[in-house]
Amino acid sequence: MTRTLIRGGTVVTASDTFAADVWLEGGKVAALVAHGTQTATELGNADQIIDATGQYVMPGGIDCHTHMSLPFGGTTASDDFDTGSVAAAHGGTTTIVDFAIQSKGTSMRAGLDAWFAKAEGKAAIDYGFHMIMTEANPGTLEEMAAMVREGITSFKMFMAYPGVFLVDDQQIFRAMQRAGELGALITMHAEIGLPIDVLVQKALAAGRTAPVYHALTRPEAAEATGTERAIALAEMAGVPVYMVHLSAQRALERVMEARDRGLPTYAETCPQYLFCSEDDLRGDPDDEWKGAGYVCTPPLRPKHHHDHLWRGLRNYDLQVVATDHCPFCMKDQKELGRNDFSKIPNGMPGVETRLHLLWEGVVAGKISINRFVEITSTAPAKIFGMYGKKGTLAVGADADVVVWDPRREKRLGVDTLHMRVDYSPFEGRVVPASPSHVLSRGELIVEDDRWVGKQKQGRGQFLRRGTFGL
Ligand code: URP
Ligand code: ZN
Ligand code: ZN
């Protein structure tokens, strides 16, 4: 059984920052001891010593919103569980929760089996699944119990994408009530898609086809109203609700009001909503098509939203930063919407760069280092039923560890990142810090930006998650 000692670093959890050596054994955290207080003979010899002097030792990141190999808009997200999970690990993320899909007219079981087939033998880090529900009929409501038994304890429903994912309020409400019985959590894509579709058709009829119209036809009001409606439905059902990829001030205000009233309302945002804006969607003055690389849903908002979202993170109104990683290459994939913005596949790459970018918020004093750990690891572990095993550094927890070097600059770009996509939304940006070592269940898998794990494809394990953890 390999014994690893991470020596000389500063341990950071969601609540504490302290100088300690970290012992890992059997894939678990075995001990946290003050520097130099324990001799090798007392704890036994280490098979491997990692020098973390001058660095932070933190729980591995948990990205609870990814879409590996997602079929969307006539194409498929370009990262699969192999390339996407390897990229995640290079960025310090050691667990992902991806979205399986129950397609209309088919069972959740079929959707889950399809996602097992995508992940098994491929994922390099541990993974769980949420289940996207495209209908809440007696059969699917019944099946929710079987999913919870399998460790699929959260379900996503959409108010957007009519004809594909959209479900009506009655179905959402029924699913929420059922989730309440099962201890499961409903997560909501809360843009109201029916009026959005009218705006899209109107823009196209007027010849407005450029990528920026993706944002101009999905206004903030559509997300704010959807958010308020989802909160009201959850309040009526007496259950918690989790808003995925919240992008805008007014949607955040609806969450804040709900939380001020004591409702168990939770929300995540994503790096793209903190660092990119509608200006990116406009592309370059001589190349508006460049904006296609920034088409995601909800759309990027004007810059003034950034401050509101950072404040939300600082004040605990937003609990999580996940990525909504859903990459499509510019060539052949985004290209599908060259003459019609509504045909540009929705989504951006991000699973690898989440910690790099958010650390800028720590450096700028927007969030504390403990809050950084909380929103990238601890809170998603608690909300999605993984806490204790994942999401912290404590004796008995999985030894998923990031040794984070605050002085290891990195230039982000297609040539330095590992995601399987032909552009980077952050091309050329130099971030101040990066991981020097990443460990997954005690195994060193990334060192100095190189994969060093013994095995790659298939070393990740499926995570049977517990019910709602808060
Ligand atoms: O643009 C996005 N977000 N693509 C993935 C689908 C979703 O709504 O999360
Ligand atoms: Zn969504
Ligand atoms: Zn998503």
GROMACS .gro file of C-alpha atoms and ligand atoms in nm:
model
  481
    1MET     CA    1   0.000   0.000   0.000
    2THR     CA    2   0.164   0.326  -0.112
    3ARG     CA    3   0.230   0.581   0.160
    4THR     CA    4   0.270   0.936   0.041
    5LEU     CA    5   0.386   1.233   0.244
    6ILE     CA    6   0.306   1.583   0.122
    7ARG     CA    7   0.552   1.781   0.324
    8GLY     CA    8   0.593   2.145   0.419
    9GLY     CA    9   0.278   2.294   0.268
   10THR     CA   10  -0.011   2.501   0.397
   11VAL     CA   11  -0.334   2.303   0.413
   12VAL     CA   12  -0.644   2.492   0.308
   13THR     CA   13  -0.998   2.370   0.365
   14ALA     CA   14  -1.327   2.557   0.342
   15SER     CA   15  -1.289   2.654   0.706
   16ASP     CA   16  -0.919   2.650   0.798
   17THR     CA   17  -0.570   2.738   0.683
   18PHE     CA   18  -0.285   2.570   0.872
   19ALA     CA   19   0.070   2.448   0.827
   20ALA     CA   20   0.070   2.068   0.815
   21ASP     CA   21   0.222   1.763   0.652
   22VAL     CA   22  -0.036   1.539   0.492
   23TRP     CA   23  -0.001   1.158   0.498
   24LEU     CA   24  -0.190   0.954   0.244
   25GLU     CA   25  -0.233   0.579   0.264
   26GLY     CA   26  -0.460   0.329   0.091
   27GLY     CA   27  -0.611   0.602  -0.121
   28LYS     CA   28  -0.728   0.796   0.186
   29VAL     CA   29  -0.602   1.084   0.396
   30ALA     CA   30  -0.431   0.907   0.688
   31ALA     CA   31  -0.304   1.197   0.899
   32LEU     CA   32  -0.254   1.572   0.909
   33VAL     CA   33   0.034   1.664   1.137
   34ALA     CA   34   0.205   1.991   1.223
   35HIS     CA   35   0.530   2.037   1.032
   36GLY     CA   36   0.815   1.851   1.196
   37THR     CA   37   0.623   1.719   1.498
   38GLN     CA   38   0.610   1.360   1.387
   39THR     CA   39   0.915   1.161   1.291
   40ALA     CA   40   0.928   0.911   1.011
   41THR     CA   41   0.953   0.625   1.260
   42GLU     CA   42   0.636   0.729   1.437
   43LEU     CA   43   0.437   0.731   1.116
   44GLY     CA   44   0.640   0.483   0.917
   45ASN     CA   45   0.836   0.551   0.602
   46ALA     CA   46   0.687   0.725   0.303
   47ASP     CA   47   0.715   0.556  -0.035
   48GLN     CA   48   0.681   0.893  -0.199
   49ILE     CA   49   0.750   1.245  -0.069
   50ILE     CA   50   0.609   1.555  -0.236
   51ASP     CA   51   0.768   1.882  -0.134
   52ALA     CA   52   0.491   2.141  -0.094
   53THR     CA   53   0.702   2.414   0.064
   54GLY     CA   54   0.557   2.753  -0.022
   55GLN     CA   55   0.246   2.591  -0.172
   56TYR     CA   56  -0.114   2.527  -0.071
   57VAL     CA   57  -0.246   2.176  -0.019
   58MET     CA   58  -0.616   2.164  -0.096
   59PRO     CA   59  -0.893   1.911  -0.165
   60GLY     CA   60  -0.920   1.825  -0.534
   61GLY     CA   61  -1.168   2.031  -0.729
   62ILE     CA   62  -1.519   1.899  -0.793
   63ASP     CA   63  -1.684   2.014  -1.113
   64CYS     CA   64  -2.051   1.927  -1.073
   65HIS     CA   65  -2.158   2.044  -1.420
   66THR     CA   66  -1.996   1.885  -1.726
   67HIS     CA   67  -2.124   1.750  -2.058
   68MET     CA   68  -1.878   1.494  -2.196
   69SER     CA   69  -1.980   1.363  -2.541
   70LEU     CA   70  -2.312   1.549  -2.519
   71PRO     CA   71  -2.517   1.516  -2.839
   72PHE     CA   72  -2.639   1.870  -2.911
   73GLY     CA   73  -2.756   2.063  -3.216
   74GLY     CA   74  -2.663   1.793  -3.467
   75THR     CA   75  -2.315   1.732  -3.330
   76THR     CA   76  -2.146   1.599  -3.016
   77ALA     CA   77  -1.942   1.781  -2.751
   78SER     CA   78  -1.579   1.731  -2.852
   79ASP     CA   79  -1.441   1.606  -2.519
   80ASP     CA   80  -1.529   1.255  -2.414
   81PHE     CA   81  -1.479   1.107  -2.067
   82ASP     CA   82  -1.118   1.027  -2.154
   83THR     CA   83  -0.996   1.361  -2.290
   84GLY     CA   84  -1.226   1.570  -2.069
   85SER     CA   85  -1.133   1.400  -1.744
   86VAL     CA   86  -0.760   1.413  -1.823
   87ALA     CA   87  -0.796   1.785  -1.894
   88ALA     CA   88  -0.988   1.829  -1.569
   89ALA     CA   89  -0.707   1.662  -1.374
   90HIS     CA   90  -0.445   1.891  -1.530
   91GLY     CA   91  -0.645   2.183  -1.392
   92GLY     CA   92  -0.673   2.040  -1.040
   93THR     CA   93  -1.020   1.886  -1.067
   94THR     CA   94  -1.039   1.528  -0.941
   95THR     CA   95  -1.415   1.465  -0.959
   96ILE     CA   96  -1.677   1.550  -1.219
   97VAL     CA   97  -2.053   1.509  -1.218
   98ASP     CA   98  -2.183   1.480  -1.573
   99PHE     CA   99  -2.538   1.493  -1.707
  100ALA     CA  100  -2.691   1.170  -1.838
  101ILE     CA  101  -3.006   1.219  -2.047
  102GLN     CA  102  -3.345   1.056  -2.037
  103SER     CA  103  -3.460   1.128  -2.394
  104LYS     CA  104  -3.827   1.177  -2.467
  105GLY     CA  105  -4.008   0.845  -2.499
  106THR     CA  106  -3.726   0.644  -2.344
  107SER     CA  107  -3.646   0.538  -1.990
  108MET     CA  108  -3.400   0.684  -1.742
  109ARG     CA  109  -3.244   0.339  -1.724
  110ALA     CA  110  -3.160   0.359  -2.095
  111GLY     CA  111  -3.014   0.707  -2.047
  112LEU     CA  112  -2.808   0.596  -1.749
  113ASP     CA  113  -2.677   0.287  -1.930
  114ALA     CA  114  -2.576   0.506  -2.225
  115TRP     CA  115  -2.378   0.730  -1.989
  116PHE     CA  116  -2.216   0.436  -1.812
  117ALA     CA  117  -2.105   0.315  -2.154
  118LYS     CA  118  -1.955   0.657  -2.234
  119ALA     CA  119  -1.763   0.676  -1.905
  120GLU     CA  120  -1.657   0.322  -1.817
  121GLY     CA  121  -1.307   0.237  -1.932
  122LYS     CA  122  -1.250   0.599  -2.026
  123ALA     CA  123  -1.272   0.835  -1.728
  124ALA     CA  124  -0.935   0.909  -1.567
  125ILE     CA  125  -1.085   1.064  -1.251
  126ASP     CA  126  -1.389   0.978  -1.041
  127TYR     CA  127  -1.728   1.068  -1.182
  128GLY     CA  128  -2.094   1.076  -1.093
  129PHE     CA  129  -2.405   1.152  -1.295
  130HIS     CA  130  -2.707   1.376  -1.269
  131MET     CA  131  -3.007   1.274  -1.480
  132ILE     CA  132  -3.169   1.517  -1.724
  133MET     CA  133  -3.546   1.457  -1.721
  134THR     CA  134  -3.721   1.547  -2.044
  135GLU     CA  135  -4.060   1.434  -1.916
  136ALA     CA  136  -4.219   1.372  -1.578
  137ASN     CA  137  -4.486   1.110  -1.646
  138PRO     CA  138  -4.593   0.829  -1.412
  139GLY     CA  139  -4.317   0.605  -1.551
  140THR     CA  140  -4.030   0.851  -1.514
  141LEU     CA  141  -4.153   0.968  -1.173
  142GLU     CA  142  -4.149   0.606  -1.061
  143GLU     CA  143  -3.803   0.554  -1.211
  144MET     CA  144  -3.657   0.839  -1.007
  145ALA     CA  145  -3.647   0.602  -0.708
  146ALA     CA  146  -3.437   0.350  -0.900
  147MET     CA  147  -3.199   0.628  -1.003
  148VAL     CA  148  -3.156   0.740  -0.643
  149ARG     CA  149  -3.075   0.380  -0.546
  150GLU     CA  150  -2.804   0.386  -0.816
  151GLY     CA  151  -2.654   0.701  -0.668
  152ILE     CA  152  -2.805   0.939  -0.922
  153THR     CA  153  -2.951   1.169  -0.662
  154SER     CA  154  -3.002   1.488  -0.863
  155PHE     CA  155  -3.212   1.560  -1.170
  156LYS     CA  156  -3.197   1.848  -1.416
  157MET     CA  157  -3.505   1.998  -1.574
  158PHE     CA  158  -3.522   2.265  -1.844
  159MET     CA  159  -3.756   2.559  -1.894
  160ALA     CA  160  -3.564   2.623  -2.218
  161TYR     CA  161  -3.516   2.440  -2.550
  162PRO     CA  162  -3.879   2.377  -2.657
  163GLY     CA  163  -3.926   2.043  -2.831
  164VAL     CA  164  -3.599   1.905  -2.698
  165PHE     CA  165  -3.559   1.945  -2.325
  166LEU     CA  166  -3.836   2.185  -2.215
  167VAL     CA  167  -4.081   2.055  -1.955
  168ASP     CA  168  -4.389   2.245  -1.835
  169ASP     CA  169  -4.450   2.372  -1.484
  170GLN     CA  170  -4.680   2.086  -1.393
  171GLN     CA  171  -4.412   1.831  -1.478
  172ILE     CA  172  -4.147   2.028  -1.291
  173PHE     CA  173  -4.377   2.048  -0.991
  174ARG     CA  174  -4.450   1.676  -0.994
  175ALA     CA  175  -4.080   1.594  -1.023
  176MET     CA  176  -4.002   1.830  -0.735
  177GLN     CA  177  -4.260   1.662  -0.513
  178ARG     CA  178  -4.120   1.322  -0.601
  179ALA     CA  179  -3.764   1.442  -0.540
  180GLY     CA  180  -3.880   1.560  -0.197
  181GLU     CA  181  -4.007   1.209  -0.116
  182LEU     CA  182  -3.676   1.056  -0.226
  183GLY     CA  183  -3.435   1.308  -0.073
  184ALA     CA  184  -3.318   1.397  -0.424
  185LEU     CA  185  -3.247   1.743  -0.563
  186ILE     CA  186  -3.399   1.912  -0.870
  187THR     CA  187  -3.158   2.137  -1.057
  188MET     CA  188  -3.306   2.390  -1.298
  189HIS     CA  189  -3.213   2.548  -1.629
  190ALA     CA  190  -3.433   2.847  -1.568
  191GLU     CA  191  -3.458   3.047  -1.889
  192ILE     CA  192  -3.813   3.059  -2.025
  193GLY     CA  193  -3.766   2.909  -2.369
  194LEU     CA  194  -4.101   2.968  -2.540
  195PRO     CA  195  -4.075   3.349  -2.571
  196ILE     CA  196  -3.703   3.315  -2.642
  197ASP     CA  197  -3.789   3.105  -2.948
  198VAL     CA  198  -4.017   3.384  -3.074
  199LEU     CA  199  -3.733   3.637  -3.039
  200VAL     CA  200  -3.497   3.401  -3.220
  201GLN     CA  201  -3.738   3.356  -3.514
  202LYS     CA  202  -3.793   3.733  -3.533
  203ALA     CA  203  -3.420   3.807  -3.539
  204LEU     CA  204  -3.355   3.549  -3.809
  205ALA     CA  205  -3.647   3.679  -4.019
  206ALA     CA  206  -3.485   4.025  -4.000
  207GLY     CA  207  -3.155   3.883  -4.127
  208ARG     CA  208  -2.981   3.903  -3.789
  209THR     CA  209  -2.769   3.591  -3.801
  210ALA     CA  210  -2.441   3.680  -3.621
  211PRO     CA  211  -2.337   3.508  -3.294
  212VAL     CA  212  -2.417   3.813  -3.080
  213TYR     CA  213  -2.789   3.765  -3.150
  214HIS     CA  214  -2.770   3.455  -2.935
  215ALA     CA  215  -2.743   3.692  -2.638
  216LEU     CA  216  -2.980   3.957  -2.769
  217THR     CA  217  -3.260   3.702  -2.810
  218ARG     CA  218  -3.214   3.551  -2.463
  219PRO     CA  219  -3.252   3.857  -2.240
  220GLU     CA  220  -3.184   3.870  -1.868
  221ALA     CA  221  -3.560   3.893  -1.802
  222ALA     CA  222  -3.605   3.540  -1.940
  223GLU     CA  223  -3.362   3.401  -1.684
  224ALA     CA  224  -3.486   3.616  -1.395
  225THR     CA  225  -3.847   3.510  -1.453
  226GLY     CA  226  -3.754   3.145  -1.491
  227THR     CA  227  -3.553   3.161  -1.171
  228GLU     CA  228  -3.843   3.316  -0.981
  229ARG     CA  229  -4.082   3.054  -1.120
  230ALA     CA  230  -3.854   2.764  -1.030
  231ILE     CA  231  -3.817   2.901  -0.677
  232ALA     CA  232  -4.195   2.939  -0.643
  233LEU     CA  233  -4.253   2.581  -0.762
  234ALA     CA  234  -3.995   2.451  -0.514
  235GLU     CA  235  -4.152   2.658  -0.235
  236MET     CA  236  -4.496   2.514  -0.316
  237ALA     CA  237  -4.351   2.162  -0.324
  238GLY     CA  238  -4.162   2.226   0.000
  239VAL     CA  239  -3.828   2.116  -0.145
  240PRO     CA  240  -3.483   2.262  -0.208
  241VAL     CA  241  -3.389   2.370  -0.560
  242TYR     CA  242  -3.053   2.432  -0.727
  243MET     CA  243  -3.017   2.678  -1.014
  244VAL     CA  244  -2.751   2.571  -1.264
  245HIS     CA  245  -2.532   2.816  -1.458
  246LEU     CA  246  -2.680   3.138  -1.317
  247SER     CA  247  -2.552   3.423  -1.533
  248ALA     CA  248  -2.718   3.750  -1.443
  249GLN     CA  249  -2.784   4.008  -1.174
  250ARG     CA  250  -3.164   3.986  -1.173
  251ALA     CA  251  -3.165   3.606  -1.156
  252LEU     CA  252  -2.925   3.633  -0.862
  253GLU     CA  253  -3.156   3.883  -0.693
  254ARG     CA  254  -3.440   3.630  -0.714
  255VAL     CA  255  -3.214   3.375  -0.541
  256MET     CA  256  -3.115   3.629  -0.276
  257GLU     CA  257  -3.478   3.715  -0.201
  258ALA     CA  258  -3.561   3.346  -0.166
  259ARG     CA  259  -3.266   3.282   0.065
  260ASP     CA  260  -3.355   3.589   0.272
  261ARG     CA  261  -3.697   3.432   0.319
  262GLY     CA  262  -3.524   3.121   0.448
  263LEU     CA  263  -3.591   2.901   0.147
  264PRO     CA  264  -3.338   2.627   0.066
  265THR     CA  265  -3.246   2.782  -0.269
  266TYR     CA  266  -2.897   2.713  -0.407
  267ALA     CA  267  -2.722   2.839  -0.716
  268GLU     CA  268  -2.408   2.791  -0.918
  269THR     CA  269  -2.238   3.022  -1.161
  270CYS     CA  270  -1.957   2.944  -1.405
  271PRO     CA  271  -1.622   3.107  -1.490
  272GLN     CA  272  -1.752   3.229  -1.827
  273TYR     CA  273  -2.010   3.446  -1.648
  274LEU     CA  274  -1.740   3.592  -1.422
  275PHE     CA  275  -1.471   3.649  -1.684
  276CYS     CA  276  -1.635   3.678  -2.029
  277SER     CA  277  -1.905   3.913  -2.153
  278GLU     CA  278  -2.141   3.999  -2.436
  279ASP     CA  279  -1.846   4.186  -2.591
  280ASP     CA  280  -1.677   3.851  -2.655
  281LEU     CA  281  -1.989   3.733  -2.837
  282ARG     CA  282  -1.960   4.035  -3.068
  283GLY     CA  283  -1.629   3.893  -3.193
  284ASP     CA  284  -1.368   4.121  -3.349
  285PRO     CA  285  -1.463   4.433  -3.549
  286ASP     CA  286  -1.341   4.258  -3.865
  287ASP     CA  287  -1.449   3.907  -3.760
  288GLU     CA  288  -1.785   3.885  -3.587
  289TRP     CA  289  -1.785   3.506  -3.636
  290LYS     CA  290  -1.516   3.476  -3.365
  291GLY     CA  291  -1.803   3.531  -3.120
  292ALA     CA  292  -1.930   3.180  -3.200
  293GLY     CA  293  -1.668   3.043  -2.960
  294TYR     CA  294  -1.851   3.223  -2.680
  295VAL     CA  295  -2.202   3.093  -2.754
  296CYS     CA  296  -2.331   2.921  -2.444
  297THR     CA  297  -2.667   2.918  -2.269
  298PRO     CA  298  -2.764   3.125  -2.076
  299PRO     CA  299  -2.566   3.372  -2.285
  300LEU     CA  300  -2.277   3.587  -2.172
  301ARG     CA  301  -2.405   3.911  -2.022
  302PRO     CA  302  -2.276   4.271  -2.027
  303LYS     CA  303  -1.971   4.323  -1.804
  304HIS     CA  304  -2.151   4.492  -1.516
  305HIS     CA  305  -2.297   4.154  -1.414
  306HIS     CA  306  -1.952   4.030  -1.311
  307ASP     CA  307  -1.939   4.236  -0.991
  308HIS     CA  308  -2.282   4.113  -0.884
  309LEU     CA  309  -2.183   3.751  -0.931
  310TRP     CA  310  -1.856   3.795  -0.740
  311ARG     CA  311  -2.051   3.959  -0.459
  312GLY     CA  312  -2.295   3.668  -0.465
  313LEU     CA  313  -2.006   3.425  -0.423
  314ARG     CA  314  -1.856   3.628  -0.141
  315ASN     CA  315  -2.189   3.665   0.042
  316TYR     CA  316  -2.295   3.298   0.013
  317ASP     CA  317  -2.587   3.373  -0.220
  318LEU     CA  318  -2.408   3.167  -0.484
  319GLN     CA  319  -2.274   2.839  -0.348
  320VAL     CA  320  -2.081   2.681  -0.634
  321VAL     CA  321  -1.867   2.759  -0.937
  322ALA     CA  322  -1.895   2.475  -1.189
  323THR     CA  323  -1.798   2.493  -1.555
  324ASP     CA  324  -2.087   2.368  -1.773
  325HIS     CA  325  -1.798   2.229  -1.979
  326CYS     CA  326  -1.950   2.160  -2.320
  327PRO     CA  327  -1.687   2.220  -2.589
  328PHE     CA  328  -1.743   2.234  -2.963
  329CYS     CA  329  -1.465   2.300  -3.214
  330MET     CA  330  -1.485   2.613  -3.428
  331LYS     CA  331  -1.412   2.399  -3.734
  332ASP     CA  332  -1.704   2.178  -3.839
  333GLN     CA  333  -1.899   2.221  -3.513
  334LYS     CA  334  -1.956   2.591  -3.429
  335GLU     CA  335  -1.941   2.628  -3.809
  336LEU     CA  336  -2.288   2.468  -3.829
  337GLY     CA  337  -2.427   2.808  -3.731
  338ARG     CA  338  -2.220   3.023  -3.965
  339ASN     CA  339  -2.534   3.166  -4.129
  340ASP     CA  340  -2.776   3.120  -3.839
  341PHE     CA  341  -2.674   3.189  -3.477
  342SER     CA  342  -2.949   2.954  -3.350
  343LYS     CA  343  -2.765   2.661  -3.510
  344ILE     CA  344  -2.434   2.729  -3.331
  345PRO     CA  345  -2.397   2.442  -3.083
  346ASN     CA  346  -2.430   2.585  -2.732
  347GLY     CA  347  -2.141   2.548  -2.496
  348MET     CA  348  -1.784   2.646  -2.407
  349PRO     CA  349  -1.476   2.456  -2.290
  350GLY     CA  350  -1.380   2.511  -1.926
  351VAL     CA  351  -1.322   2.198  -1.719
  352GLU     CA  352  -0.944   2.255  -1.712
  353THR     CA  353  -0.928   2.627  -1.640
  354ARG     CA  354  -1.179   2.674  -1.356
  355LEU     CA  355  -0.930   2.684  -1.069
  356HIS     CA  356  -0.675   2.887  -1.266
  357LEU     CA  357  -0.932   3.157  -1.335
  358LEU     CA  358  -1.096   3.164  -0.995
  359TRP     CA  359  -0.760   3.202  -0.826
  360GLU     CA  360  -0.748   3.546  -0.989
  361GLY     CA  361  -1.045   3.625  -0.763
  362VAL     CA  362  -0.836   3.524  -0.460
  363VAL     CA  363  -0.542   3.738  -0.575
  364ALA     CA  364  -0.775   4.034  -0.634
  365GLY     CA  365  -0.929   3.996  -0.287
  366LYS     CA  366  -1.275   3.914  -0.425
  367ILE     CA  367  -1.293   3.583  -0.237
  368SER     CA  368  -1.082   3.433   0.039
  369ILE     CA  369  -0.869   3.127  -0.016
  370ASN     CA  370  -1.106   2.924   0.204
  371ARG     CA  371  -1.404   3.042   0.002
  372PHE     CA  372  -1.212   2.936  -0.311
  373VAL     CA  373  -1.194   2.580  -0.174
  374GLU     CA  374  -1.556   2.592  -0.064
  375ILE     CA  375  -1.707   2.698  -0.397
  376THR     CA  376  -1.487   2.469  -0.608
  377SER     CA  377  -1.494   2.155  -0.392
  378THR     CA  378  -1.661   2.152  -0.051
  379ALA     CA  379  -2.000   2.301  -0.138
  380PRO     CA  380  -2.061   2.081  -0.444
  381ALA     CA  381  -1.961   1.778  -0.234
  382LYS     CA  382  -2.215   1.873   0.033
  383ILE     CA  383  -2.498   1.966  -0.201
  384PHE     CA  384  -2.455   1.660  -0.423
  385GLY     CA  385  -2.408   1.393  -0.158
  386MET     CA  386  -2.032   1.333  -0.171
  387TYR     CA  387  -1.910   1.514   0.139
  388GLY     CA  388  -1.676   1.330   0.372
  389LYS     CA  389  -1.548   1.111   0.091
  390LYS     CA  390  -1.485   1.410  -0.136
  391GLY     CA  391  -1.462   1.785  -0.083
  392THR     CA  392  -1.228   1.819   0.213
  393LEU     CA  393  -0.894   1.711   0.357
  394ALA     CA  394  -0.975   1.517   0.670
  395VAL     CA  395  -0.866   1.181   0.803
  396GLY     CA  396  -1.060   0.912   0.618
  397ALA     CA  397  -1.150   1.126   0.318
  398ASP     CA  398  -1.045   1.017  -0.030
  399ALA     CA  399  -0.690   1.137  -0.094
  400ASP     CA  400  -0.790   1.368  -0.379
  401VAL     CA  401  -0.539   1.646  -0.336
  402VAL     CA  402  -0.414   1.947  -0.529
  403VAL     CA  403  -0.078   2.099  -0.442
  404TRP     CA  404  -0.135   2.451  -0.563
  405ASP     CA  405   0.163   2.667  -0.645
  406PRO     CA  406   0.070   3.034  -0.611
  407ARG     CA  407   0.378   3.135  -0.812
  408ARG     CA  408   0.345   2.892  -1.102
  409GLU     CA  409   0.222   3.117  -1.383
  410LYS     CA  410   0.054   2.963  -1.682
  411ARG     CA  411  -0.037   3.101  -2.021
  412LEU     CA  412  -0.376   2.964  -2.124
  413GLY     CA  413  -0.408   2.859  -2.485
  414VAL     CA  414  -0.485   2.572  -2.718
  415ASP     CA  415  -0.119   2.467  -2.710
  416THR     CA  416  -0.093   2.462  -2.328
  417LEU     CA  417  -0.430   2.309  -2.240
  418HIS     CA  418  -0.552   1.950  -2.277
  419MET     CA  419  -0.918   1.991  -2.368
  420ARG     CA  420  -1.000   1.847  -2.711
  421VAL     CA  421  -1.111   2.168  -2.877
  422ASP     CA  422  -0.950   2.390  -3.140
  423TYR     CA  423  -0.976   2.726  -2.962
  424SER     CA  424  -0.956   2.870  -2.613
  425PRO     CA  425  -1.188   3.147  -2.494
  426PHE     CA  426  -0.891   3.267  -2.287
  427GLU     CA  427  -0.617   3.239  -2.550
  428GLY     CA  428  -0.301   3.415  -2.432
  429ARG     CA  429  -0.424   3.501  -2.082
  430VAL     CA  430  -0.154   3.451  -1.820
  431VAL     CA  431  -0.289   3.324  -1.489
  432PRO     CA  432  -0.077   3.362  -1.176
  433ALA     CA  433  -0.097   3.012  -1.028
  434SER     CA  434  -0.141   2.646  -1.117
  435PRO     CA  435  -0.119   2.300  -0.963
  436SER     CA  436   0.225   2.145  -0.924
  437HIS     CA  437   0.085   1.803  -0.822
  438VAL     CA  438  -0.258   1.645  -0.847
  439LEU     CA  439  -0.346   1.322  -0.666
  440SER     CA  440  -0.655   1.111  -0.712
  441ARG     CA  441  -0.732   0.856  -0.438
  442GLY     CA  442  -0.369   0.883  -0.330
  443GLU     CA  443  -0.215   0.827  -0.672
  444LEU     CA  444  -0.004   1.106  -0.816
  445ILE     CA  445  -0.161   1.157  -1.160
  446VAL     CA  446  -0.035   1.500  -1.270
  447GLU     CA  447   0.304   1.652  -1.192
  448ASP     CA  448   0.440   1.968  -1.351
  449ASP     CA  449   0.157   1.966  -1.602
  450ARG     CA  450   0.242   1.611  -1.719
  451TRP     CA  451   0.026   1.299  -1.675
  452VAL     CA  452   0.226   1.062  -1.450
  453GLY     CA  453  -0.050   0.824  -1.338
  454LYS     CA  454   0.015   0.456  -1.408
  455GLN     CA  455  -0.313   0.418  -1.588
  456LYS     CA  456  -0.515   0.686  -1.762
  457GLN     CA  457  -0.834   0.568  -1.933
  458GLY     CA  458  -1.059   0.381  -1.696
  459ARG     CA  459  -0.883   0.458  -1.368
  460GLY     CA  460  -1.174   0.682  -1.262
  461GLN     CA  461  -1.444   0.520  -1.050
  462PHE     CA  462  -1.819   0.576  -1.061
  463LEU     CA  463  -1.943   0.766  -0.757
  464ARG     CA  464  -2.266   0.643  -0.607
  465ARG     CA  465  -2.375   0.969  -0.447
  466GLY     CA  466  -2.584   1.008  -0.136
  467THR     CA  467  -2.906   1.204  -0.110
  468PHE     CA  468  -2.922   1.581  -0.066
  469GLY     CA  469  -2.649   1.665   0.179
  470LEU     CA  470  -2.752   1.992   0.345
  471URP     O1  471  -2.448   2.615  -2.344
  471URP     C1  472  -2.467   2.522  -2.267
  471URP     N1  473  -2.488   2.548  -2.143
  471URP     N2  474  -2.469   2.395  -2.311
  471URP     C2  475  -2.498   2.282  -2.236
  471URP     C3  476  -2.644   2.260  -2.210
  471URP     C4  477  -2.693   2.328  -2.085
  471URP     O2  478  -2.797   2.393  -2.089
  471URP     O3  479  -2.632   2.316  -1.980
  472ZN      ZN  480  -2.857   2.419  -1.888
  473ZN      ZN  481  -2.498   2.237  -1.880
   0.00000   0.00000   0.00000
